[in-house]
CSV table of C-alpha atoms in Angstrom, one decimal:
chain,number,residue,atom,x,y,z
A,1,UNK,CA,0.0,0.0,0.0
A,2,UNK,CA,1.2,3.5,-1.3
A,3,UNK,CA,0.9,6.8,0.4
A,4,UNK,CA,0.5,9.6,-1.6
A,5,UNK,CA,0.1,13.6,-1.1
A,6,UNK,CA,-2.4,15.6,-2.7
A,7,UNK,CA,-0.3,18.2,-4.4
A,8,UNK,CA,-2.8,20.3,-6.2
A,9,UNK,CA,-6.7,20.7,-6.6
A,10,UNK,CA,-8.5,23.6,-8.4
A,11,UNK,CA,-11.8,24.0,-7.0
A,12,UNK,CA,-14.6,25.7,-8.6
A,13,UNK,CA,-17.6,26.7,-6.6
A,14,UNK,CA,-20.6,28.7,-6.7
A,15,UNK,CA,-20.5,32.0,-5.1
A,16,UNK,CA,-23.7,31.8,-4.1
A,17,UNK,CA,-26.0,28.8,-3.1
A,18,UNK,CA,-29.3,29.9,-4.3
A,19,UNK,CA,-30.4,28.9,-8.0
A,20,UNK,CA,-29.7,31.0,-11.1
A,21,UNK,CA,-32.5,33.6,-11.9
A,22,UNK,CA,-36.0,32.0,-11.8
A,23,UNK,CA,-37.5,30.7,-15.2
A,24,UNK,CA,-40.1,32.6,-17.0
A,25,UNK,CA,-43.3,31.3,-18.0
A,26,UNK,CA,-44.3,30.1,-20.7
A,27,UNK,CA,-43.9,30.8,-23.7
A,28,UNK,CA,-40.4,29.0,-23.3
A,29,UNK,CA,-39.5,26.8,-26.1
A,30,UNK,CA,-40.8,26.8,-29.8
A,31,UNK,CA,-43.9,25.8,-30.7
A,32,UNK,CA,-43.9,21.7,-31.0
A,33,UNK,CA,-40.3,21.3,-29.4
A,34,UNK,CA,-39.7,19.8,-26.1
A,35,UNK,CA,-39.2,22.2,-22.8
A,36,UNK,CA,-37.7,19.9,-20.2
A,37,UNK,CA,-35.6,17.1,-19.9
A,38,UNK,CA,-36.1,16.1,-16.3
A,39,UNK,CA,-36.0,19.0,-13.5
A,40,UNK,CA,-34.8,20.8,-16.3
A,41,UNK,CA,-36.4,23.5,-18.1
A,42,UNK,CA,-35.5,24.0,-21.7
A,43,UNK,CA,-35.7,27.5,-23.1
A,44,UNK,CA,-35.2,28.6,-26.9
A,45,UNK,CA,-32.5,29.1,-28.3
A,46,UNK,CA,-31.8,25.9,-26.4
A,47,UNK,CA,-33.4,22.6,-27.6
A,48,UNK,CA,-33.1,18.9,-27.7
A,49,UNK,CA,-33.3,18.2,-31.1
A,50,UNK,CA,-33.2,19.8,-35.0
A,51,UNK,CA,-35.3,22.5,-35.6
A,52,UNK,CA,-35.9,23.2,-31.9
A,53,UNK,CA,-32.5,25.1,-31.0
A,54,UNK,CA,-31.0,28.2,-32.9
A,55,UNK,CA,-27.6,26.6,-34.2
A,56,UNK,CA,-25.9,23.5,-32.5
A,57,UNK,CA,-23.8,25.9,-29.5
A,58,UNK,CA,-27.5,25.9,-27.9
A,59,UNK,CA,-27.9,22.0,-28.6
A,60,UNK,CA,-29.3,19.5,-25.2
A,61,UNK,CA,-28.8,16.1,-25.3
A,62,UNK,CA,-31.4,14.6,-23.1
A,63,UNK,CA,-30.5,10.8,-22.4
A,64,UNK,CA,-33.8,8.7,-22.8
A,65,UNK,CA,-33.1,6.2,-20.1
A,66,UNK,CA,-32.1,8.6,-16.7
A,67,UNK,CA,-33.7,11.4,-18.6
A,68,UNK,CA,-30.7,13.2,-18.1
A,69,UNK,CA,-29.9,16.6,-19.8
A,70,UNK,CA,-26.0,17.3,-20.7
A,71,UNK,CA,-25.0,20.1,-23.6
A,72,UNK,CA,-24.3,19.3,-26.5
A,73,UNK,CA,-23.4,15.8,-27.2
A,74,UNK,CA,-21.0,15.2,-24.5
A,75,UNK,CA,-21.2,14.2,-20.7
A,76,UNK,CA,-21.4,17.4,-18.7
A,77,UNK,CA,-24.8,17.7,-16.5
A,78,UNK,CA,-26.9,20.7,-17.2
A,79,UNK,CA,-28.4,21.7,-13.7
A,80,UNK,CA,-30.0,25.0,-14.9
A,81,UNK,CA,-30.9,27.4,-18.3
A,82,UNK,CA,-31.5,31.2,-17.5
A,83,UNK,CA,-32.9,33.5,-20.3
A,84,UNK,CA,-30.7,36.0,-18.3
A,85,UNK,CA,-27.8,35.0,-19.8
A,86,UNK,CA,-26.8,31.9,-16.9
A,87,UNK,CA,-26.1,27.9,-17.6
A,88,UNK,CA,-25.5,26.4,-14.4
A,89,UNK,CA,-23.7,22.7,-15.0
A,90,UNK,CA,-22.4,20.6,-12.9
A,91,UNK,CA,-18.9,19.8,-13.5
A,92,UNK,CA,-15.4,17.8,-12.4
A,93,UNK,CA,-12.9,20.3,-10.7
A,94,UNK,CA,-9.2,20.2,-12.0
A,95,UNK,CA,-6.5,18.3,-9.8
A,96,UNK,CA,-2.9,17.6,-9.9
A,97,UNK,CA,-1.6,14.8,-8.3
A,98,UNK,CA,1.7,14.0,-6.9
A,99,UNK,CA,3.0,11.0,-5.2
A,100,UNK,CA,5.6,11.5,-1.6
A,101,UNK,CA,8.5,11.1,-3.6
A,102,UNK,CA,7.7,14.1,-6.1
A,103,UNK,CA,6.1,12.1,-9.2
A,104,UNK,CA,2.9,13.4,-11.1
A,105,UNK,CA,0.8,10.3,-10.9
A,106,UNK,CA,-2.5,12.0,-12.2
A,107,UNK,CA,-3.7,15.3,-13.7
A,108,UNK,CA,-6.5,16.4,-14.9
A,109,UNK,CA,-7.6,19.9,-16.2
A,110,UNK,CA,-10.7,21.6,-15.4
A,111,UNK,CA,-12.8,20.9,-18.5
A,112,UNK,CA,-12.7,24.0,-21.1
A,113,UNK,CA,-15.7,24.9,-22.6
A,114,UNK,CA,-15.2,27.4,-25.6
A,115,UNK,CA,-18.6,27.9,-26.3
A,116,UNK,CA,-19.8,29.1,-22.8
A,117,UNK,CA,-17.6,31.4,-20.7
A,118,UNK,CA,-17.3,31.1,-17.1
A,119,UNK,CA,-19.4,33.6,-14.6
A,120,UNK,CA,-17.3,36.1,-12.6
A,121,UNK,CA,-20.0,37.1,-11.0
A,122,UNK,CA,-21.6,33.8,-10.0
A,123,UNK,CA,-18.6,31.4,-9.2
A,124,UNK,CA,-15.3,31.3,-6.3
A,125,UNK,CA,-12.0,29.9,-8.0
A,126,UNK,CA,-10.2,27.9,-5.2
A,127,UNK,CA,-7.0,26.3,-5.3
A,128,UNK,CA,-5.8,23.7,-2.2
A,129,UNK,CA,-3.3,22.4,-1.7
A,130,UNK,CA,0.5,22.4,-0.4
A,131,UNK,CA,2.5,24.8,-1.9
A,132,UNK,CA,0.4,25.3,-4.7
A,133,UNK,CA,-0.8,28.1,-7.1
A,134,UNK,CA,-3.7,28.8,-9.4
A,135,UNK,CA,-4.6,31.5,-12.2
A,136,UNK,CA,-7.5,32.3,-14.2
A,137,UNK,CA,-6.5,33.3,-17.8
A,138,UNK,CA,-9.0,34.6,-19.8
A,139,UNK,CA,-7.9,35.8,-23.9
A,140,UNK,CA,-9.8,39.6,-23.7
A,141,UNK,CA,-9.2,42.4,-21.6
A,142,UNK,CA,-11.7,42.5,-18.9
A,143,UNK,CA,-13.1,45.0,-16.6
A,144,UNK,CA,-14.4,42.9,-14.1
A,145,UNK,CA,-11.9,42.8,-11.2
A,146,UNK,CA,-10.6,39.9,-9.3
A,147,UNK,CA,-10.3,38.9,-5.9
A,148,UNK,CA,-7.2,37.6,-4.3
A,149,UNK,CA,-6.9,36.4,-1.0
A,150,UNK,CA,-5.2,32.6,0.7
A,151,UNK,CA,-4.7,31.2,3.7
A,152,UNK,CA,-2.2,28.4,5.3
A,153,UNK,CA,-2.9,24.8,6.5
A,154,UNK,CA,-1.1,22.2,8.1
A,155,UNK,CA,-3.2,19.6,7.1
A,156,UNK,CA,-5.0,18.3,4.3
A,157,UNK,CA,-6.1,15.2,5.3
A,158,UNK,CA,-10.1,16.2,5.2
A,159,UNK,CA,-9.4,16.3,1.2
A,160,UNK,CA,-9.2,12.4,1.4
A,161,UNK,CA,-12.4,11.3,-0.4
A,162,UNK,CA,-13.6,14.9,-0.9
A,163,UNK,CA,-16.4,14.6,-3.9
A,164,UNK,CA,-14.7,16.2,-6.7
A,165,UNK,CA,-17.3,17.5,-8.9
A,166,UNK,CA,-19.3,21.1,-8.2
A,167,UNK,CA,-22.2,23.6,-9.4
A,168,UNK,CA,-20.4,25.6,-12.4
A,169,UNK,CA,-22.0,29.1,-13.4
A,170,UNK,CA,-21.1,29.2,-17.2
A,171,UNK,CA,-22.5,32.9,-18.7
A,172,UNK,CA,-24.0,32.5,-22.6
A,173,UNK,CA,-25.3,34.7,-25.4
A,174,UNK,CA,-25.6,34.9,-28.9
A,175,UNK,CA,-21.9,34.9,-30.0
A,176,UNK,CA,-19.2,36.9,-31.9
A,177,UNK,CA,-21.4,39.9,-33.0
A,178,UNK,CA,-22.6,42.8,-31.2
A,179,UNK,CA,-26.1,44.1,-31.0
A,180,UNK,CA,-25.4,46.7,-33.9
A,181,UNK,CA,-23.5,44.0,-35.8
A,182,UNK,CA,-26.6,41.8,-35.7
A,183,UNK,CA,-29.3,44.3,-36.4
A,184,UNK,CA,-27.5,44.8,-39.4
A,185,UNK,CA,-29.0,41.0,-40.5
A,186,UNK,CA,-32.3,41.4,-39.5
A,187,UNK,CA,-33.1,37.5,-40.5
A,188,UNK,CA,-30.5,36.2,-38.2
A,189,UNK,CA,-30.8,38.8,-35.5
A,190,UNK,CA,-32.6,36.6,-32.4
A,191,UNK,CA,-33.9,39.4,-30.9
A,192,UNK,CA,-38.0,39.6,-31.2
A,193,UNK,CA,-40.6,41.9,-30.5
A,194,UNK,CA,-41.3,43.5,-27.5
A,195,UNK,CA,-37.4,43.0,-26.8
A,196,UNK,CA,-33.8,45.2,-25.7
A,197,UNK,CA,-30.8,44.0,-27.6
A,198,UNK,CA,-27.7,44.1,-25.1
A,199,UNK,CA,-24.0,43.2,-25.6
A,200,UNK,CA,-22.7,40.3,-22.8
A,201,UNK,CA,-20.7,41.3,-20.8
A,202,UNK,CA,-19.1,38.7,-20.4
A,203,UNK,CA,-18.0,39.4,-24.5
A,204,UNK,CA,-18.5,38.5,-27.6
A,205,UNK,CA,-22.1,38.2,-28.1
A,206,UNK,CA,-25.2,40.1,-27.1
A,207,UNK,CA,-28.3,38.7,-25.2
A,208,UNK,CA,-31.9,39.8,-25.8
A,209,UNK,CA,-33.9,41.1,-22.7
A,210,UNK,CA,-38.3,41.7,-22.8
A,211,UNK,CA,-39.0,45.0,-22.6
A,212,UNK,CA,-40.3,46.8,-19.0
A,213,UNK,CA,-44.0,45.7,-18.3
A,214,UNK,CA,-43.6,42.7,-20.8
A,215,UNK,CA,-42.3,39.2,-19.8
A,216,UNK,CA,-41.6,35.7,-21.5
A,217,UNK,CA,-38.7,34.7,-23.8
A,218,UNK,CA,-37.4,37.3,-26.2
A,219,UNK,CA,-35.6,34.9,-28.3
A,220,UNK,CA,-39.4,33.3,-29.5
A,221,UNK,CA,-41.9,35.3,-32.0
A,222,UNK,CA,-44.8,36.8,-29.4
A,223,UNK,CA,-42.7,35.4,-26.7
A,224,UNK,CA,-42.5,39.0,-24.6
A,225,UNK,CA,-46.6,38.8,-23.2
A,226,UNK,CA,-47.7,42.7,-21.9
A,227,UNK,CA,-47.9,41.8,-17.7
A,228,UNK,CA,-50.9,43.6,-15.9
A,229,UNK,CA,-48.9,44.9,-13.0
A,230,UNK,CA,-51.8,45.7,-10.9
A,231,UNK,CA,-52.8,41.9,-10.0
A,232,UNK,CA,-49.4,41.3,-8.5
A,233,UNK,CA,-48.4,43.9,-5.6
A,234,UNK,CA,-44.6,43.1,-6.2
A,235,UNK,CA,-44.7,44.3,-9.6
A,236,UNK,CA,-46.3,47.7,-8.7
A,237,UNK,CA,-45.6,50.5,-6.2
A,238,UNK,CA,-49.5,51.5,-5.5
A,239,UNK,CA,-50.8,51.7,-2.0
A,240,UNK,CA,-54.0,49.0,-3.6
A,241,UNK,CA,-55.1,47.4,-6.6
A,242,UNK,CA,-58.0,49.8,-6.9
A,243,UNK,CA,-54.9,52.9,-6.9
A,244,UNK,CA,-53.7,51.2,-9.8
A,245,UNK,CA,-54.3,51.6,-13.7
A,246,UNK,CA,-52.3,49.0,-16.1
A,247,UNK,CA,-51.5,50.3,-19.1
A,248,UNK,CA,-49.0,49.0,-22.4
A,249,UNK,CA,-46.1,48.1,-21.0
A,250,UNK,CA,-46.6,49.8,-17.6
A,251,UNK,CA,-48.8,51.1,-14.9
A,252,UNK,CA,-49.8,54.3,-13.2
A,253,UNK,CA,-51.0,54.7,-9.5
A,254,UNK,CA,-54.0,57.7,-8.9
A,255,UNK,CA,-56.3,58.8,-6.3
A,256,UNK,CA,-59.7,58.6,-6.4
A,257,UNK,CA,-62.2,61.8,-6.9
A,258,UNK,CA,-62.1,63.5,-3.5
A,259,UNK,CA,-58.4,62.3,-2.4
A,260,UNK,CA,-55.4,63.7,-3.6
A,261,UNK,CA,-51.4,62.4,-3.7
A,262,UNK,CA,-50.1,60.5,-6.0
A,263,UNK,CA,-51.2,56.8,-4.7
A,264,UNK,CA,-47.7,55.3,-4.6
A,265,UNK,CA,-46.8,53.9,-1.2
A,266,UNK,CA,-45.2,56.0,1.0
A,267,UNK,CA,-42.6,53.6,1.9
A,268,UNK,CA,-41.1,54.3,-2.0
A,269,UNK,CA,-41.3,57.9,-2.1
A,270,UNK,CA,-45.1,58.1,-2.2
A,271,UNK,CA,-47.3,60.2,-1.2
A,272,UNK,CA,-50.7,57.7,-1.0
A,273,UNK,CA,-53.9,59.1,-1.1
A,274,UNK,CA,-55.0,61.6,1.6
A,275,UNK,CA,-58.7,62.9,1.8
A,276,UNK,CA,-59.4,66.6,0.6
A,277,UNK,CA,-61.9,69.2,1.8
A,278,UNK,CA,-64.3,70.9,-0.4
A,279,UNK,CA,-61.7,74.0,-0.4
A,280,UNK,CA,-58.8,71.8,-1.2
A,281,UNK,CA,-61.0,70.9,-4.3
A,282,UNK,CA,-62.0,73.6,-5.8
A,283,UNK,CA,-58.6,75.3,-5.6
A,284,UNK,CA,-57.1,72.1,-6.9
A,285,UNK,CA,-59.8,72.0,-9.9
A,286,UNK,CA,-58.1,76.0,-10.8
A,287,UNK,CA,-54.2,74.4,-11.0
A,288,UNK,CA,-53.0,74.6,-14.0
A,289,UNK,CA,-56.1,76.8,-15.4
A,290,UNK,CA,-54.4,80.0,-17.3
A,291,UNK,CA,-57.5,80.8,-19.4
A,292,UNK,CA,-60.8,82.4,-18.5
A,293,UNK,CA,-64.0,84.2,-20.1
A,294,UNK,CA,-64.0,87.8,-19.6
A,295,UNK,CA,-66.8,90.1,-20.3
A,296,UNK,CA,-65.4,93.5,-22.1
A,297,UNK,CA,-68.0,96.6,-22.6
A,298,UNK,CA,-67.7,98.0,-26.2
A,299,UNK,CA,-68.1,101.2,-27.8
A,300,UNK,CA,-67.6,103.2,-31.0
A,301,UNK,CA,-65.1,106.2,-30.8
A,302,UNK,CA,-64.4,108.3,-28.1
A,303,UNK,CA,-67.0,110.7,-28.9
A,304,UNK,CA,-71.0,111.5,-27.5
A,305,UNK,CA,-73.9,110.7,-29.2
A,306,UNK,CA,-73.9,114.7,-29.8
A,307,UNK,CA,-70.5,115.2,-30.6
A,308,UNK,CA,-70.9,112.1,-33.4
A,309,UNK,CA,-73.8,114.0,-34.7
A,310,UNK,CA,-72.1,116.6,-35.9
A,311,UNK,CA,-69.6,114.1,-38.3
A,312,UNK,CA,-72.5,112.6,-40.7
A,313,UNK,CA,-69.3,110.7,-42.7
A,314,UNK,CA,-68.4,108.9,-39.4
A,315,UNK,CA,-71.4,109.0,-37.4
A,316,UNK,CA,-72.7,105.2,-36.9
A,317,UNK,CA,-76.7,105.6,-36.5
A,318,UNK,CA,-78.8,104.5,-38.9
A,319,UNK,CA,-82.5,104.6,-39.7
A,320,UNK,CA,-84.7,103.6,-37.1
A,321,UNK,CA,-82.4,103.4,-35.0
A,322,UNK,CA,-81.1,105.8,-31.5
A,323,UNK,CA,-78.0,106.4,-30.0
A,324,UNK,CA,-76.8,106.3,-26.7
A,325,UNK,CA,-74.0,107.5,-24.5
A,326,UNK,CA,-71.4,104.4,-23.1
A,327,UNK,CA,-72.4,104.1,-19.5
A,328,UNK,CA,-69.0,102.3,-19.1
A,329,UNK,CA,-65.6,105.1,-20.5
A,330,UNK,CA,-66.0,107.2,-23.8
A,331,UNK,CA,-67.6,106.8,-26.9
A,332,UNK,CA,-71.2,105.8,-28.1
A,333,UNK,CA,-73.5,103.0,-28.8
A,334,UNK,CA,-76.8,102.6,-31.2
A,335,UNK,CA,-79.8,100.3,-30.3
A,336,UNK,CA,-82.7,99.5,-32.9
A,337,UNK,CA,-85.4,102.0,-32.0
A,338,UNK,CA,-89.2,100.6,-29.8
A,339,UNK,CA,-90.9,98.6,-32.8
A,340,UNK,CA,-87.9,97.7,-34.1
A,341,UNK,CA,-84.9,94.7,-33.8
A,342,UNK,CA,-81.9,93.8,-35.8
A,343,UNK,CA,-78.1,95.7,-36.4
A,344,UNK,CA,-78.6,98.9,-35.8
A,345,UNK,CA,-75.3,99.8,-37.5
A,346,UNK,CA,-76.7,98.6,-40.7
A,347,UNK,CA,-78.3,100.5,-43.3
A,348,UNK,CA,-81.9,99.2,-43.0
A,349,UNK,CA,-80.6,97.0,-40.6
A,350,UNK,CA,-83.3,97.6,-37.7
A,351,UNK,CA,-86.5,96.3,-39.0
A,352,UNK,CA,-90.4,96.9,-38.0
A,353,UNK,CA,-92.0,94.8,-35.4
A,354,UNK,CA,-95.6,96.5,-35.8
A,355,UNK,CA,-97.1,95.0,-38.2
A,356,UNK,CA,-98.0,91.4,-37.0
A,357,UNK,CA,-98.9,94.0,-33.4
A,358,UNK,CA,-101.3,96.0,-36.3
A,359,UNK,CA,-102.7,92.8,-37.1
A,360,UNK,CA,-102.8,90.6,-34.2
A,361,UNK,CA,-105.2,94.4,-33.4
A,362,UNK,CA,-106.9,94.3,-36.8
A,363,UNK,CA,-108.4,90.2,-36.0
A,364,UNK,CA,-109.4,91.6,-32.1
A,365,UNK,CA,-111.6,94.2,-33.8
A,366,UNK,CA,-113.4,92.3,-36.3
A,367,UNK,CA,-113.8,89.3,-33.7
A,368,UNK,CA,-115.5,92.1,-31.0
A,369,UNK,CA,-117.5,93.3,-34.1
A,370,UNK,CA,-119.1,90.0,-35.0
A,371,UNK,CA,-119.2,88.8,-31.2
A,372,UNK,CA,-121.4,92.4,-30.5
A,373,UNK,CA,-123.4,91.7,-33.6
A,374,UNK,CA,-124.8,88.6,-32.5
A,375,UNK,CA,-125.1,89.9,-29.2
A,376,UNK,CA,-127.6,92.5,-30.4
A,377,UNK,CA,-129.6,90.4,-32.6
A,378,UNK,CA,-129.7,87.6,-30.0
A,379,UNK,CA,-131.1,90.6,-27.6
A,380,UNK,CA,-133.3,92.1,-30.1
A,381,UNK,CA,-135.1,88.8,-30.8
A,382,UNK,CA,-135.6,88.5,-26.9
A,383,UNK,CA,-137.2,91.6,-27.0
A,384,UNK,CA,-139.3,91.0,-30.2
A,385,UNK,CA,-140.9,87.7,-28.1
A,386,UNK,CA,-141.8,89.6,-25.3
């Protein structure tokens, strides 16, 4: 029986325990084409067979007997698929073995993925070991800065039997062309309505992104659905639902008739809803008002009735018509004389009233006549009898 020393492992970790950004709803994958393999969920571009993934990169082979998922054709586990831009696999971590004497008796390299990048973000890189070092080399220039820390141990022996395999955070997008590269080929740009192009940051490639207010997978045709953010409190800052209007691709809080504020919870800036006197309303009801009906009082000229007399080539009175001093400042003003109505600043523009008067009199008179007509005869016939 040998003894051997561990001189080397390269660990890699997740940074953080919790699961990759929850999927979205459906609509996930394309229309006919399987969306899981297993605990799995399977978004587009991703898919498990031809016609159901956007070019062989996004390609999940799900194994028919443990109906288990791995990418591509090969044997690494998929654990997770995030339309934000986050593969989550689970993978072997890199070692370097040396025997007591100072012989290599095993290496293996941490596997290299060329497709997928690794996370900065989401992973730790770990090396342990005795006298050992580790790098990360990566063939851009990056602005993501990197940690560096270690610490010493005298013993390694709770290695012995460690499980070597770990949660890997790999980042993804659509690769080698920017977002203005791609628009520029609208057929293959994977970007669809209702959707935000955005370069990875994690470069090259670019990553598509539904629009505020919509939600679903941006990479399918329809596949960013308008939300109503007023049935789900955590989507809307309203003090209620009954605050809260939905409109496309948003929301707006109000207050009720009789409450003012804005009707955004105070806890976010807000000023709710606060109940308003009748005072409070009316002036509120004037904010903002910079027009108004005024009444002016008119005139012609700044002369008198008598002093306009005198200027026959100016003077504004027509026939049947009389003019009067302006009660209100100088000048004059002309109204249709009794009997008559119309412009009285017209030639013939006041016209006669009387006649339907003279004839409305003319049908009393003959009505009295023939009514005191038969009133005598009727008497005179009495008085005949008698």
């Amino acid at each position: 029986m040998h003894l051997f020393m561990i001189h080397g492992l390269l660990l890699l970790s997740l940074a953080n325990a919790a699961a990759v950004a929850a999927l979205p709803p459906i609509p996930l994958a394309k229309p006919g084409c399987p969306d899981r393999c297993g605990n799995l969920s399977i978004p587009y571009p991703f898919g498990t067979r031809e016609g159901c993934f956007l070019d062989d990169t996004f390609l999940i082979t799900c194994n028919s007997t443990t109906n288990t998922p791995f990418l591509q054709d090969g044997n690494i586990k998929a654990l997770d698929i995030s339309l934000d831009g986050h593969l989550r696999i689970f993978s072997q971590a890199a070692n370097d073995c040396y025997a007591k004497n100072g012989s290599r008796y095993f290496n293996r390299p941490w596997t290299r993925l060329s497709i997928f990048t690794l996370s900065f973000s989401r992973n730790k890189f770990v090396a342990v070991g005795c006298d050992t070092y580790a790098w990360l080399k990566v063939p851009w220039d990056i602005d993501t800065p990197l940690d560096v820390c270690h610490s010493v141990t005298q013993r390694i022996q709770w290695l012995m039997g460690l499980a070597l395999e770990f949660p890997v955070v790999l980042d993804w997008s659509i690769r080698n062309k920017t977002c203005e590269e791609a628009r520029k080929n609208i057929t293959a740009y994977a970007c669809k309505d209702n959707s935000v192009c955005r370069n990875s940051d994690n470069p090259p490639g670019y990553r598509c992104y539904c629009l505020p207010g919509y939600k679903g997978n941006p990479y399918l045709s329809n596949g960013c659905q308008e939300i109503d953010e007023c049935k789900d409190p955590s989507l809307n800052q309203c003090i209620s639902a009954k605050n809260c209007l939905n409109t496309v691709g948003s929301y707006k809080c109000y207050c009720p008739k009789g409450y003012r504020g804005d009707g955004r919870k105070g806890r976010k800036g807000g000023t709710g809803c606060t109940a308003e006197d009748k005072l409070s309303l009316w002036t509120k009801s004037i904010i903002g008002v910079t027009k108004f009906p005024v009444v002016f009082d008119w005139a012609i000229g700044n002369e008198t009735c008598s002093d306009a007399q005198k200027k026959p080539e100016t003077y504004a009175y027509k026939d049947n018509s009389i003019c009067h001093d302006s009660d209100n400042g100088p000048g004059y003003r002309c109204n249709c004389s009794d009997g008559y109505r119309g412009n009285p600043y017209l030639a013939n523009g006041c016209k006669g009233t009387y006649t339907i008067g003279f004839a409305g009199v003319g049908i009393g008179f003959i009505v009295l006549l023939v009514a005191s007509s038969w009133l005598y005869l009727v008497l005179k016939e009495k008085a005949h009898q008698a």
